[in-house]
Tab-separated table of C-alpha atoms in Angstrom:
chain	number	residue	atom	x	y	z
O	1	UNK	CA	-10.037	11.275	-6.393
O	2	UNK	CA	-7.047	8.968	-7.240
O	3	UNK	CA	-6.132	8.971	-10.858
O	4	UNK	CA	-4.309	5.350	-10.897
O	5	UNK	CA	-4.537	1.999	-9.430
O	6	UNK	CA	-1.404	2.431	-7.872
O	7	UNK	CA	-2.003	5.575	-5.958
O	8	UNK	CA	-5.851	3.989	-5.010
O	9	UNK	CA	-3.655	0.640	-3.858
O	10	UNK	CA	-0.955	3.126	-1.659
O	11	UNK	CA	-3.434	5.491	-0.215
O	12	UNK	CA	-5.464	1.593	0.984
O	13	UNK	CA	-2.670	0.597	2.495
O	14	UNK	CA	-2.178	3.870	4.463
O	15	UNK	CA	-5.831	4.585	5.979
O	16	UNK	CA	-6.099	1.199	7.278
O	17	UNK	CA	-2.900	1.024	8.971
O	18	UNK	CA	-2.957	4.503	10.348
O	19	UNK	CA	-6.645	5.133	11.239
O	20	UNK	CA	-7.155	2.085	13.150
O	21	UNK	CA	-10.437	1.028	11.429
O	22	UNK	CA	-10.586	-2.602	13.278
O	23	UNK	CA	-10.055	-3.099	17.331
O	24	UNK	CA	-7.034	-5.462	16.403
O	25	UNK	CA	-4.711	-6.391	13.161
O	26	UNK	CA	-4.726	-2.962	11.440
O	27	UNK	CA	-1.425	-3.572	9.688
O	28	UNK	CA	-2.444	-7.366	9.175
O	29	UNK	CA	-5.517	-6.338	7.663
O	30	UNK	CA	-4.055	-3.302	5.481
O	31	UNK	CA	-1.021	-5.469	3.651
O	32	UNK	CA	-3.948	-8.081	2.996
O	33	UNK	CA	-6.474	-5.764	1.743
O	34	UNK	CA	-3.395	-3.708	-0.328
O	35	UNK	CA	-2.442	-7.229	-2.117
O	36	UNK	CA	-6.510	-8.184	-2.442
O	37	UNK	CA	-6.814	-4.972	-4.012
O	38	UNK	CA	-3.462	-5.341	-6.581
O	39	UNK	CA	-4.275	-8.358	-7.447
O	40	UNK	CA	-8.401	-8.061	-8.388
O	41	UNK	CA	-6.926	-4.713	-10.622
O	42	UNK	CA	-4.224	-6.917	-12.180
O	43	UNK	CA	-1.762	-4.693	-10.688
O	44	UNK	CA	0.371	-7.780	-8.173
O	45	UNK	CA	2.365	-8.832	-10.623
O	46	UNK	CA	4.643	-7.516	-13.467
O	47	UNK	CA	4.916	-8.577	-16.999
O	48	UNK	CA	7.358	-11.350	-15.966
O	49	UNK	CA	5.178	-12.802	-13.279
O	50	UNK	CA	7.034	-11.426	-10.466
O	51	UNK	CA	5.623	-9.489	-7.718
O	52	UNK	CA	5.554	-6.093	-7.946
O	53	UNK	CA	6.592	-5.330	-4.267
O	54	UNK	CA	7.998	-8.327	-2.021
O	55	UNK	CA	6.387	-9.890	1.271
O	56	UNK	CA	9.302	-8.255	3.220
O	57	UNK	CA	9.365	-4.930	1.439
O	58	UNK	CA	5.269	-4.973	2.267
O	59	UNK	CA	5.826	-5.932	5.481
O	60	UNK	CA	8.455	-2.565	6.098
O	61	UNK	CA	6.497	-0.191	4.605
O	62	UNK	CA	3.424	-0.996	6.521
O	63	UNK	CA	5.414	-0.758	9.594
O	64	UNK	CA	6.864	2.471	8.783
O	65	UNK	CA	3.468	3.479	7.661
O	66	UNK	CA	2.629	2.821	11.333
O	67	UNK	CA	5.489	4.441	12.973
O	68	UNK	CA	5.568	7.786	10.614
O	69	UNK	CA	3.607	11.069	11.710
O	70	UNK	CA	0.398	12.592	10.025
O	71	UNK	CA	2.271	14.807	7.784
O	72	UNK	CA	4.369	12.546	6.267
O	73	UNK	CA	1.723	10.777	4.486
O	74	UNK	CA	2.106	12.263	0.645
O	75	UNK	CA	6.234	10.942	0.998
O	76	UNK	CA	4.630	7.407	1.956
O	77	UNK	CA	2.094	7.229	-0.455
O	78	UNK	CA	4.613	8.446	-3.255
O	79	UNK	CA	7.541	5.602	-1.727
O	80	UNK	CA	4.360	2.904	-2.749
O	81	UNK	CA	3.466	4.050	-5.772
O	82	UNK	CA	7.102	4.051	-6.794
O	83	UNK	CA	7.307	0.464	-5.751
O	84	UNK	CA	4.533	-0.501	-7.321
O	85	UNK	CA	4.440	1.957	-10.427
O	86	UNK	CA	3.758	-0.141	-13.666
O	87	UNK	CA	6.562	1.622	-15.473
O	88	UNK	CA	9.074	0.487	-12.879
């Protein structure tokens, strides 16, 4: 259904946060769970060891991801795979 890591990674991040799987910590849980996920895939860090999206960068797109409306989703899911795109 996704074709790449990254897109699987972004699309994580943004169920989590905005269907409100867990009672408490949604956003909590979906950074944690988007950075578990990068990292088991080899996909948290670039050629040069750094990360590929920083703890305050993660932290402002999940809130945004909180804050935006249903049909906004595809422009946040395409803002975190541009982050986090390999080629980048």
């Amino acid at each position: 259904m996704y074709p790449s890591i990254e897109e699987k990674a972004a699309n994580l991040l943004y169920f989590i946060t905005k269907n409100h799987s867990f009672s408490d910590g949604n956003k909590r849980i979906a950074a944690l769970l988007f950075i578990y996920f990068l990292g088991k895939n080899g996909n948290l860090y670039d050629g040069n060891g750094n990360k590929r999206i920083a703890d305050n960068t993660l932290v402002a797109l999940t809130l945004m991801i909180a804050v935006s409306k249903p049909e906004e989703k595809d422009t946040m899911v395409k803002v975190i795979v541009n982050l986090i795109n390999r080629d980048n």
